[in-house]
Coordinates of C-alpha atoms (C1' of nucleotides) in Angstrom, one line a residue:
Chain S
X1 CA -70.6 75.4 26.8
X2 CA -73.0 72.9 28.5
X3 CA -73.7 74.1 32.0
X4 CA -76.4 71.5 32.8
X5 CA -75.5 69.5 35.8
X6 CA -76.6 65.9 36.3
X7 CA -77.8 66.7 39.8
X8 CA -80.7 68.6 38.1
X9 CA -82.2 65.3 36.9
X10 CA -80.7 62.6 39.0
X11 CA -83.4 62.7 41.6
X12 CA -86.3 62.1 39.3
X13 CA -87.7 58.5 39.5
X14 CA -87.3 57.8 35.8
X15 CA -83.5 58.1 36.3
X16 CA -83.3 56.0 39.4
X17 CA -80.4 53.6 39.2
X18 CA -78.6 55.5 36.5
X19 CA -74.9 55.9 36.9
X20 CA -73.2 59.3 36.8
X21 CA -71.7 58.4 33.4
X22 CA -75.1 57.5 32.0
X23 CA -76.6 60.7 33.3
X24 CA -73.8 62.7 31.7
X25 CA -74.2 60.8 28.5
X26 CA -77.9 61.7 28.5
X27 CA -77.2 65.4 29.0
X28 CA -74.7 65.5 26.2
X29 CA -76.5 67.4 23.5
X30 CA -79.2 69.0 25.7
X31 CA -80.0 72.6 26.3
X32 CA -82.4 74.1 28.8
X33 CA -85.1 76.6 28.2
X34 CA -87.6 78.5 30.2
X35 CA -91.2 78.9 28.9
X36 CA -93.9 81.1 30.2
X37 CA -97.6 80.4 30.3
X38 CA -99.1 81.6 27.0
X39 CA -96.2 80.4 24.9
X40 CA -96.2 77.1 23.0
X41 CA -93.7 74.2 23.0
X42 CA -94.8 72.5 19.8
X43 CA -97.9 72.2 17.7
X44 CA -99.9 69.2 16.4
X45 CA -98.7 68.4 12.9
X46 CA -95.5 70.4 13.2
X47 CA -92.1 69.0 12.4
X48 CA -90.9 66.9 15.3
X49 CA -87.5 68.6 15.6
X50 CA -87.0 68.1 19.4
X51 CA -88.0 66.1 22.4
X52 CA -88.3 67.4 25.9
X53 CA -88.0 66.7 29.6
X54 CA -89.9 68.8 32.1
X55 CA -87.8 70.0 35.0
X56 CA -90.2 72.5 36.6
X57 CA -93.8 73.7 36.0
X58 CA -96.6 72.0 34.1
X59 CA -97.6 71.4 30.5
X60 CA -101.0 70.9 29.0
X61 CA -101.2 68.6 26.0
X62 CA -104.1 69.1 23.7
X63 CA -105.3 67.6 20.5
X64 CA -107.5 68.9 17.7
X65 CA -110.7 67.1 17.0
X66 CA -111.8 66.4 13.5
X67 CA -114.2 69.3 13.7
X68 CA -111.5 71.7 14.8
X69 CA -112.0 72.0 18.5
X70 CA -109.0 71.9 20.7
X71 CA -109.3 69.5 23.6
X72 CA -107.1 68.6 26.5
X73 CA -105.5 65.2 26.6
X74 CA -103.2 65.2 29.6
X75 CA -101.0 67.2 31.9
X76 CA -97.2 66.8 32.1
X77 CA -95.6 67.0 35.5
X78 CA -91.9 67.6 36.4
X79 CA -89.9 64.5 35.8
X80 CA -91.7 63.5 32.7
X81 CA -90.6 63.3 29.1
X82 CA -92.8 64.9 26.5
X83 CA -92.9 65.3 22.7
X84 CA -91.1 62.0 22.2
X85 CA -92.4 61.6 18.7
X86 CA -88.8 61.3 17.5
X87 CA -88.4 58.2 19.6
X88 CA -91.5 56.7 18.1
X89 CA -90.3 57.2 14.6
X90 CA -92.9 59.9 13.9
X91 CA -91.7 63.0 12.1
X92 CA -94.6 65.1 13.2
X93 CA -96.0 65.8 16.6
X94 CA -99.4 64.2 17.2
X95 CA -100.5 66.8 19.7
X96 CA -99.9 70.4 20.9
X97 CA -98.1 71.2 24.2
X98 CA -98.1 74.4 26.1
X99 CA -97.0 75.4 29.6
X100 CA -99.8 76.4 32.0
X101 CA -97.1 77.6 34.5
X102 CA -93.7 79.1 34.3
X103 CA -91.9 76.0 33.2
X104 CA -88.3 74.9 32.7
X105 CA -87.4 72.2 30.2
X106 CA -84.5 70.2 28.8
X107 CA -84.5 70.1 25.0
X108 CA -82.8 67.6 22.8
X109 CA -82.7 67.7 19.0
X110 CA -84.7 64.9 17.5
X111 CA -81.7 63.4 15.7
X112 CA -80.0 62.7 19.0
X113 CA -82.6 60.2 20.1
X114 CA -81.2 57.2 18.2
X115 CA -77.5 57.6 19.3
X116 CA -78.8 58.3 22.9
X117 CA -80.9 55.2 23.0
X118 CA -77.9 53.2 21.8
X119 CA -75.5 54.8 24.3
X120 CA -77.9 54.4 27.2
X121 CA -80.1 51.4 26.5
X122 CA -81.5 51.7 30.1
X123 CA -83.0 55.0 29.0
X124 CA -84.8 53.4 26.1
X125 CA -86.2 50.8 28.4
X126 CA -87.5 53.3 30.8
X127 CA -89.1 55.4 28.1
X128 CA -90.8 52.2 26.9
X129 CA -92.1 51.5 30.4
X130 CA -93.4 55.1 30.5
X131 CA -95.2 54.5 27.2
X132 CA -96.7 51.4 28.6
X133 CA -98.0 53.3 31.6
X134 CA -99.5 56.0 29.4
X135 CA -101.2 53.4 27.2
X136 CA -102.7 51.9 30.3
X137 CA -104.0 55.3 31.5
X138 CA -105.4 56.1 28.1
X139 CA -107.3 52.7 28.1
X140 CA -108.6 53.5 31.5
X141 CA -109.9 56.9 30.3
X142 CA -111.6 55.1 27.4
X143 CA -113.3 52.7 29.7
X144 CA -114.4 55.5 32.1
X145 CA -115.8 57.5 29.2
X146 CA -117.6 54.5 27.9
X147 CA -119.2 53.3 31.1
X148 CA -119.4 55.9 33.8
X149 CA -121.6 58.9 34.4
X150 CA -120.3 62.5 34.1
X151 CA -120.1 63.1 37.9
X152 CA -118.0 60.0 38.4
X153 CA -115.6 60.9 35.6
X154 CA -115.1 64.3 37.0
X155 CA -114.5 62.9 40.5
X156 CA -112.0 60.5 39.0
X157 CA -110.0 63.2 37.1
X158 CA -109.8 65.4 40.2
X159 CA -108.4 62.4 42.2
X160 CA -106.0 61.8 39.4
X161 CA -104.9 65.4 39.3
X162 CA -104.3 65.7 43.0
X163 CA -102.5 62.4 43.0
X164 CA -100.1 63.4 40.4
X165 CA -99.9 67.2 41.0
X166 CA -101.3 67.8 44.4
X167 CA -99.9 69.9 47.2
X168 CA -101.4 69.1 50.5
X169 CA -101.7 71.4 53.5
X170 CA -103.9 71.8 56.5
X171 CA -107.0 72.7 54.5
X172 CA -106.7 70.0 51.9
X173 CA -105.0 69.1 48.7
X174 CA -104.7 71.7 46.0
X175 CA -104.0 71.2 42.3
X176 CA -100.6 72.9 41.8
X177 CA -101.4 74.6 38.5
X178 CA -104.2 76.8 37.2
X179 CA -107.1 74.7 35.7
X180 CA -110.5 76.0 34.6
X181 CA -113.9 74.3 34.5
X182 CA -113.6 74.3 30.8
X183 CA -110.3 72.3 31.0
X184 CA -111.9 69.7 33.2
X185 CA -114.9 69.5 31.0
X186 CA -112.8 68.8 27.9
X187 CA -110.9 66.0 29.6
X188 CA -114.0 64.3 30.9
X189 CA -116.2 64.7 27.8
X190 CA -118.7 67.0 29.6
X191 CA -119.4 70.7 29.4
X192 CA -118.2 73.5 31.6
X193 CA -121.8 73.9 32.8
X194 CA -121.9 70.4 34.2
X195 CA -118.5 70.8 35.8
X196 CA -119.5 74.1 37.3
X197 CA -122.7 72.7 38.7
X198 CA -121.0 69.7 40.2
X199 CA -118.2 71.7 41.8
X200 CA -120.8 74.0 43.3
X201 CA -122.8 71.1 44.7
X202 CA -119.6 69.5 46.1
X203 CA -118.5 72.8 47.6
X204 CA -121.8 72.9 49.5
X205 CA -121.1 69.4 50.8
X206 CA -117.7 70.5 51.9
X207 CA -115.8 68.1 49.5
X208 CA -114.0 70.7 47.5
X209 CA -113.2 74.4 47.6
X210 CA -112.6 76.2 44.4
X211 CA -111.9 79.6 43.0
X212 CA -110.9 81.0 39.6
X213 CA -108.8 78.4 38.0
X214 CA -108.0 76.9 41.4
X215 CA -109.3 73.7 43.0
X216 CA -108.7 72.3 46.5
X217 CA -110.0 68.9 47.5
X218 CA -110.9 69.1 51.2
X219 CA -112.4 65.6 51.5
X220 CA -110.6 63.2 49.4
X221 CA -112.4 60.1 50.8
X222 CA -115.8 61.5 50.1
X223 CA -114.7 62.2 46.5
X224 CA -113.3 58.7 46.2
X225 CA -116.6 57.2 47.4
X226 CA -118.4 59.4 44.9
X227 CA -116.1 58.1 42.1
X228 CA -116.9 54.6 42.9
X229 CA -120.6 54.4 43.6
X230 CA -123.8 56.2 42.7
X231 CA -124.4 59.1 45.1
Chain Y
X1 CA -86.1 21.1 18.1
X2 CA -87.3 24.4 16.8
X3 CA -89.1 24.0 13.5
X4 CA -90.2 27.6 13.1
X5 CA -89.0 29.0 9.9
X6 CA -88.3 32.7 9.4
X7 CA -90.3 32.8 6.3
X8 CA -93.4 32.5 8.6
X9 CA -92.8 36.1 9.8
X10 CA -90.5 37.8 7.3
X11 CA -93.4 39.2 5.3
X12 CA -95.1 41.0 8.1
X13 CA -94.5 44.8 7.9
X14 CA -93.2 45.0 11.4
X15 CA -90.2 42.9 10.3
X16 CA -89.6 44.8 7.1
X17 CA -85.9 45.5 6.6
X18 CA -84.8 42.7 9.0
X19 CA -81.9 40.5 8.0
X20 CA -82.2 36.7 8.0
X21 CA -79.9 36.6 11.0
X22 CA -82.0 39.0 12.9
X23 CA -85.1 37.0 12.1
X24 CA -83.5 33.8 13.2
X25 CA -82.3 35.5 16.4
X26 CA -85.8 36.6 17.1
X27 CA -87.1 33.1 16.7
X28 CA -84.6 31.6 19.0
X29 CA -86.6 30.8 22.1
X30 CA -90.0 30.8 20.5
X31 CA -92.6 28.1 20.2
X32 CA -95.9 28.2 18.3
X33 CA -99.3 27.3 19.5
X34 CA -102.8 27.1 18.1
X35 CA -105.7 28.5 20.1
X36 CA -109.4 28.0 19.4
X37 CA -112.2 30.4 20.0
X38 CA -113.4 30.0 23.5
X39 CA -110.0 29.5 25.0
X40 CA -108.0 32.3 26.7
X41 CA -104.4 33.5 26.1
X42 CA -103.9 35.4 29.3
X43 CA -106.0 37.1 31.9
X44 CA -105.9 40.6 33.4
X45 CA -103.9 40.5 36.6
X46 CA -102.2 37.2 35.8
X47 CA -98.5 36.7 35.9
X48 CA -97.0 38.0 32.7
X49 CA -95.1 34.8 31.9
X50 CA -95.0 35.2 28.1
X51 CA -95.4 37.6 25.2
X52 CA -97.0 36.8 21.9
X53 CA -97.1 37.4 18.1
X54 CA -100.2 36.6 16.2
X55 CA -99.6 34.7 12.9
X56 CA -103.1 33.9 12.0
X57 CA -106.6 34.6 13.3
X58 CA -107.8 37.4 15.6
X59 CA -107.7 38.2 19.3
X60 CA -110.0 40.2 21.4
X61 CA -108.5 42.2 24.2
X62 CA -110.8 43.1 27.1
X63 CA -110.5 44.9 30.3
X64 CA -112.5 44.7 33.5
X65 CA -114.2 47.9 34.7
X66 CA -114.1 48.9 38.4
X67 CA -117.6 47.5 38.8
X68 CA -116.7 44.2 37.3
X69 CA -118.0 44.4 33.7
X70 CA -115.8 43.1 31.0
X71 CA -115.4 45.5 28.1
X72 CA -113.6 45.2 24.8
X73 CA -110.5 47.4 24.2
X74 CA -109.2 46.3 20.9
X75 CA -108.7 43.6 18.3
X76 CA -105.4 42.1 17.4
X77 CA -104.7 41.2 13.8
X78 CA -102.1 38.9 12.3
X79 CA -98.7 40.5 12.3
X80 CA -99.2 42.2 15.7
X81 CA -97.4 41.6 19.0
X82 CA -99.6 41.2 22.0
X83 CA -99.3 40.8 25.7
X84 CA -96.0 42.6 25.7
X85 CA -96.2 43.5 29.4
X86 CA -92.8 41.9 29.9
X87 CA -91.3 44.5 27.6
X88 CA -92.9 47.2 29.6
X89 CA -91.4 46.1 32.8
X90 CA -94.8 45.0 34.1
X91 CA -95.1 41.6 35.8
X92 CA -98.9 41.3 35.4
X93 CA -101.0 41.5 32.3
X94 CA -103.1 44.7 32.3
X95 CA -105.9 43.1 30.2
X96 CA -107.4 39.8 29.1
X97 CA -106.8 38.4 25.6
X98 CA -108.9 35.6 23.9
X99 CA -109.1 34.4 20.3
X100 CA -112.3 35.1 18.5
X101 CA -111.1 32.8 15.6
X102 CA -108.9 29.8 15.2
X103 CA -105.7 31.5 15.9
X104 CA -102.0 30.6 15.6
X105 CA -99.4 32.4 17.8
X106 CA -95.8 32.6 18.5
X107 CA -95.0 32.6 22.2
X108 CA -91.8 33.7 24.0
X109 CA -91.1 33.3 27.7
X110 CA -91.1 36.7 29.4
X111 CA -87.5 36.4 30.4
X112 CA -86.4 36.3 26.8
X113 CA -87.5 39.9 26.1
X114 CA -84.4 41.7 27.5
X115 CA -81.8 39.6 25.8
X116 CA -83.8 39.7 22.6
X117 CA -84.1 43.5 22.7
X118 CA -80.3 43.6 23.2
X119 CA -79.5 41.1 20.4
X120 CA -81.9 42.8 18.0
X121 CA -82.2 46.5 18.9
X122 CA -84.2 47.1 15.7
X123 CA -86.9 45.0 17.2
X124 CA -87.1 47.1 20.3
X125 CA -87.3 50.2 18.2
X126 CA -90.2 48.8 16.1
X127 CA -92.1 47.7 19.2
X128 CA -91.6 51.2 20.5
X129 CA -93.1 52.6 17.3
X130 CA -96.0 50.2 17.7
X131 CA -96.6 51.4 21.2
X132 CA -96.6 55.0 20.0
X133 CA -99.2 54.1 17.4
X134 CA -101.4 52.4 19.9
X135 CA -101.1 55.4 22.2
X136 CA -102.2 57.6 19.4
X137 CA -105.2 55.4 18.7
X138 CA -106.2 55.3 22.3
X139 CA -106.1 59.1 22.5
X140 CA -108.3 59.3 19.4
X141 CA -110.8 57.0 21.0
X142 CA -110.8 59.2 24.1
X143 CA -111.5 62.2 22.0
X144 CA -114.2 60.5 20.0
X145 CA -115.9 59.3 23.1
X146 CA -115.7 62.8 24.6
X147 CA -117.0 64.7 21.7
X148 CA -118.9 62.7 19.2
X149 CA -122.4 61.3 19.2
X150 CA -123.1 57.5 19.4
X151 CA -123.9 57.1 15.7
X152 CA -120.6 58.7 14.6
X153 CA -118.6 56.7 17.0
X154 CA -120.2 53.5 15.7
X155 CA -119.6 54.5 12.1
X156 CA -116.0 55.3 13.0
X157 CA -115.3 51.9 14.6
X158 CA -116.8 50.1 11.7
X159 CA -114.5 52.0 9.3
X160 CA -111.6 51.2 11.6
X161 CA -112.4 47.5 11.7
X162 CA -112.8 47.1 7.9
X163 CA -109.6 49.1 7.4
X164 CA -107.6 46.8 9.6
X165 CA -109.4 43.5 9.2
X166 CA -111.6 43.8 6.2
X167 CA -111.9 41.4 3.3
X168 CA -113.3 43.1 0.2
X169 CA -115.3 41.3 -2.5
X170 CA -117.9 42.3 -5.1
X171 CA -120.7 43.0 -2.5
X172 CA -118.6 45.1 -0.1
X173 CA -116.1 44.8 2.6
X174 CA -116.6 42.3 5.4
X175 CA -115.1 42.2 8.9
X176 CA -113.1 39.0 8.8
X177 CA -114.0 37.8 12.3
X178 CA -117.2 37.3 14.2
X179 CA -118.3 40.4 16.1
X180 CA -121.6 40.9 17.9
X181 CA -123.7 44.1 18.4
X182 CA -122.7 43.8 22.1
X183 CA -119.0 43.8 21.2
X184 CA -119.4 47.0 19.1
X185 CA -121.5 48.6 21.9
X186 CA -118.8 48.0 24.4
X187 CA -116.1 49.5 22.3
X188 CA -118.1 52.6 21.5
X189 CA -119.6 53.2 24.9
X190 CA -123.1 52.6 23.8
X191 CA -125.6 49.7 24.2
X192 CA -126.4 46.8 22.0
X193 CA -129.8 48.3 21.5
X194 CA -128.4 51.5 20.0
X195 CA -126.1 49.5 17.8
X196 CA -128.8 47.2 16.6
X197 CA -131.1 50.1 15.8
X198 CA -128.4 51.9 13.9
X199 CA -127.4 48.9 11.9
X200 CA -131.0 48.2 11.0
X201 CA -131.4 51.8 9.8
X202 CA -128.2 51.7 7.8
X203 CA -129.2 48.4 6.3
X204 CA -132.3 50.0 5.0
X205 CA -130.3 52.8 3.5
X206 CA -128.0 50.2 1.8
X207 CA -124.9 51.1 3.7
X208 CA -124.3 47.9 5.5
X209 CA -125.5 44.3 5.4
X210 CA -125.3 42.3 8.6
X211 CA -126.2 39.0 10.1
X212 CA -125.5 37.1 13.3
X213 CA -122.0 38.2 14.3
X214 CA -121.3 39.2 10.7
X215 CA -121.0 42.7 9.2
X216 CA -120.4 43.8 5.6
X217 CA -120.0 47.4 4.7
X218 CA -121.5 47.9 1.2
X219 CA -121.1 51.7 1.0
X220 CA -118.0 52.8 2.7
X221 CA -118.2 56.4 1.4
X222 CA -121.7 56.8 2.8
X223 CA -120.4 55.5 6.1
X224 CA -117.4 57.8 6.1
X225 CA -119.7 60.8 5.4
X226 CA -121.8 59.7 8.3
X227 CA -118.8 59.6 10.6
X228 CA -117.9 63.1 9.7
X229 CA -121.0 65.1 9.7
X230 CA -124.5 65.1 11.2
X231 CA -126.9 63.0 9.2
Chain J
dA1 C1' -109.2 103.7 38.3
dT2 C1' -111.5 102.1 34.6
dC3 C1' -112.4 99.0 31.0
dA4 C1' -112.1 94.8 28.6
dC5 C1' -111.7 90.1 29.1
dT6 C1' -111.9 85.7 30.9
dC7 C1' -113.8 82.6 34.0
dT8 C1' -117.8 81.1 36.7
dA9 C1' -122.8 80.4 38.3
dT10 C1' -127.4 79.0 37.5
dG11 C1' -132.0 78.4 35.3
dC12 C1' -134.7 76.1 31.8
dG13 C1' -136.0 73.3 27.9
dC14 C1' -135.0 69.4 25.0
dA15 C1' -132.9 65.6 22.6
dA16 C1' -130.1 61.7 22.7
dC17 C1' -129.6 57.5 24.5
dC18 C1' -130.0 54.2 28.1
dG19 C1' -132.8 50.7 30.6
dC20 C1' -136.2 47.5 30.7
dA21 C1' -139.2 44.1 28.5
dA22 C1' -140.7 40.9 25.3
dA23 C1' -140.6 38.4 20.9
dC24 C1' -138.1 36.5 17.3
dT25 C1' -134.1 34.2 14.8
dT26 C1' -130.1 31.5 14.3
dT27 C1' -126.8 28.3 16.0
dT28 C1' -125.2 24.6 18.9
dG29 C1' -125.3 20.4 21.0
dA30 C1' -127.4 16.4 23.0
Chain B
dT1 C1' -134.7 16.1 15.6
dC2 C1' -135.6 19.0 19.1
dA3 C1' -134.4 21.8 22.9
dA4 C1' -131.6 25.2 24.9
dA5 C1' -128.6 28.9 24.3
dA6 C1' -126.9 32.9 22.2
dG7 C1' -127.7 36.8 19.5
dT8 C1' -130.9 40.3 17.5
dT9 C1' -134.9 43.3 16.8
dT10 C1' -138.2 46.7 18.3
dG11 C1' -141.2 49.5 21.4
dC12 C1' -141.7 52.8 25.0
dG13 C1' -140.7 55.7 29.0
dG14 C1' -137.4 58.1 31.7
dT15 C1' -132.9 60.4 32.8
dT16 C1' -128.9 62.4 32.0
dG17 C1' -126.6 66.0 30.8
dC18 C1' -126.1 69.1 26.7
dG19 C1' -127.4 73.8 24.6
dC20 C1' -128.4 78.2 25.1
dA21 C1' -129.0 82.4 27.5
dT22 C1' -127.8 85.7 30.9
dA23 C1' -125.7 87.6 34.8
dG24 C1' -122.0 88.1 38.0
dA25 C1' -117.3 88.0 39.7
dG26 C1' -112.4 88.1 39.4
dT27 C1' -108.1 89.6 36.8
dG28 C1' -105.0 92.2 33.9
dA29 C1' -103.8 96.2 31.0
dT30 C1' -103.3 101.1 30.1

DNA sequence: ATCACTCTATGCGCAACCGCAAACTTTTGA
DNA sequence: TCAAAAGTTTGCGGTTGCGCATAGAGTGAT
């Protein structure tokens, strides 16, 4: 009935140090589903019926502003939990999540969180660490937005993206999933115009190469310098 | 040896539904300390030797930017935990905390977190909920900074502050602790000049009354309207 | 193969807001 | 009591980067 093997998840860092029994226990009431780009996992304000773990692909998490615009908050990479509102005692999702890729997820019903956390306290501890990390990141984003200029913020998010979801080859490091100028603009509090202009300028300098929803960083050091000091 | 009574903490919402035994268990290895404004609880990057619970007063949490400026991240009110890096598996504090008030805190040694979380799982769950809430808030700050104008952001933070730390009397709602224009500027990604100008303008309209490190909101509805639509 | 659609590029004007400067007020402390 | 320090107010000029418009290029559907 449940054909999900623990070897599917054992290698992810968040499960490092977990015993076979713990992993099996975690996979007890799980099922796996494939989502295609264009579908939606869950929507902001919707009943938090499930929580998720991303095995393959990439998710985009967005939030609605008070005036109705949808803006990107973060990307989820393989090996991350997502939609863990149930673990936080919330009965509604605080954001919307949608795949930008062909993605494969594990899905647990919300009700299974509490027993799961009791059965495998190590998991609860890890999720708590993950939350702490995300809180950290969010605070750093706040500080960036509050103190840095648009070009630095954009340089920073590109570095972030290739760090977490980059694939490096001879010509540079590419962001593994499709991402538009608009997407970057939203996450950095700028406009697609500014992003477009900057990427063009950086392309001329040989720092990036970019196409339609595709970005390759060819000179990471130059970009890092750009993110740290006025050009 | 340990003269800290559970009635000191029982009334705080985070301990709602806790049994006397659980509360006693929580207070097992705690001590209480009084801090005066001007001192410091812990510093960003310092060894995370303890975690804290604020009984009375107010703390200001700040972070260092990459170029060395100190900027305010949040305020802690009575009834909140603080410096819970140990619970998040971090061995260094990610921010600096200092009282802005005469403040009284409970202090646990870092090492007591794990046994405590095991003894009182309900506490771990509540702390996790709190983290979720803070993550939410941080994301909302990000969105605000990315999409709204300076005046709206300032209106928003004032509403936030009086909501969480306001004392209402006949003439309006006052922020309970001393806060300068500079402090507000840092938290909203503006400058003290902009804040000063706006507060002056709002004072003329009868929306706020403010003095040196003191702010009273006299017309909350007008401020709320200001935070929602262009003036 | 063609059309519709989405994403990208770039120019130009303008407003918001920062940066700097200088004066004023309140509080603290010797 | 007086001086020093900290916080606030206000003016003015200069940039940043947004808003808007328009054109072009790449992609997917029928």
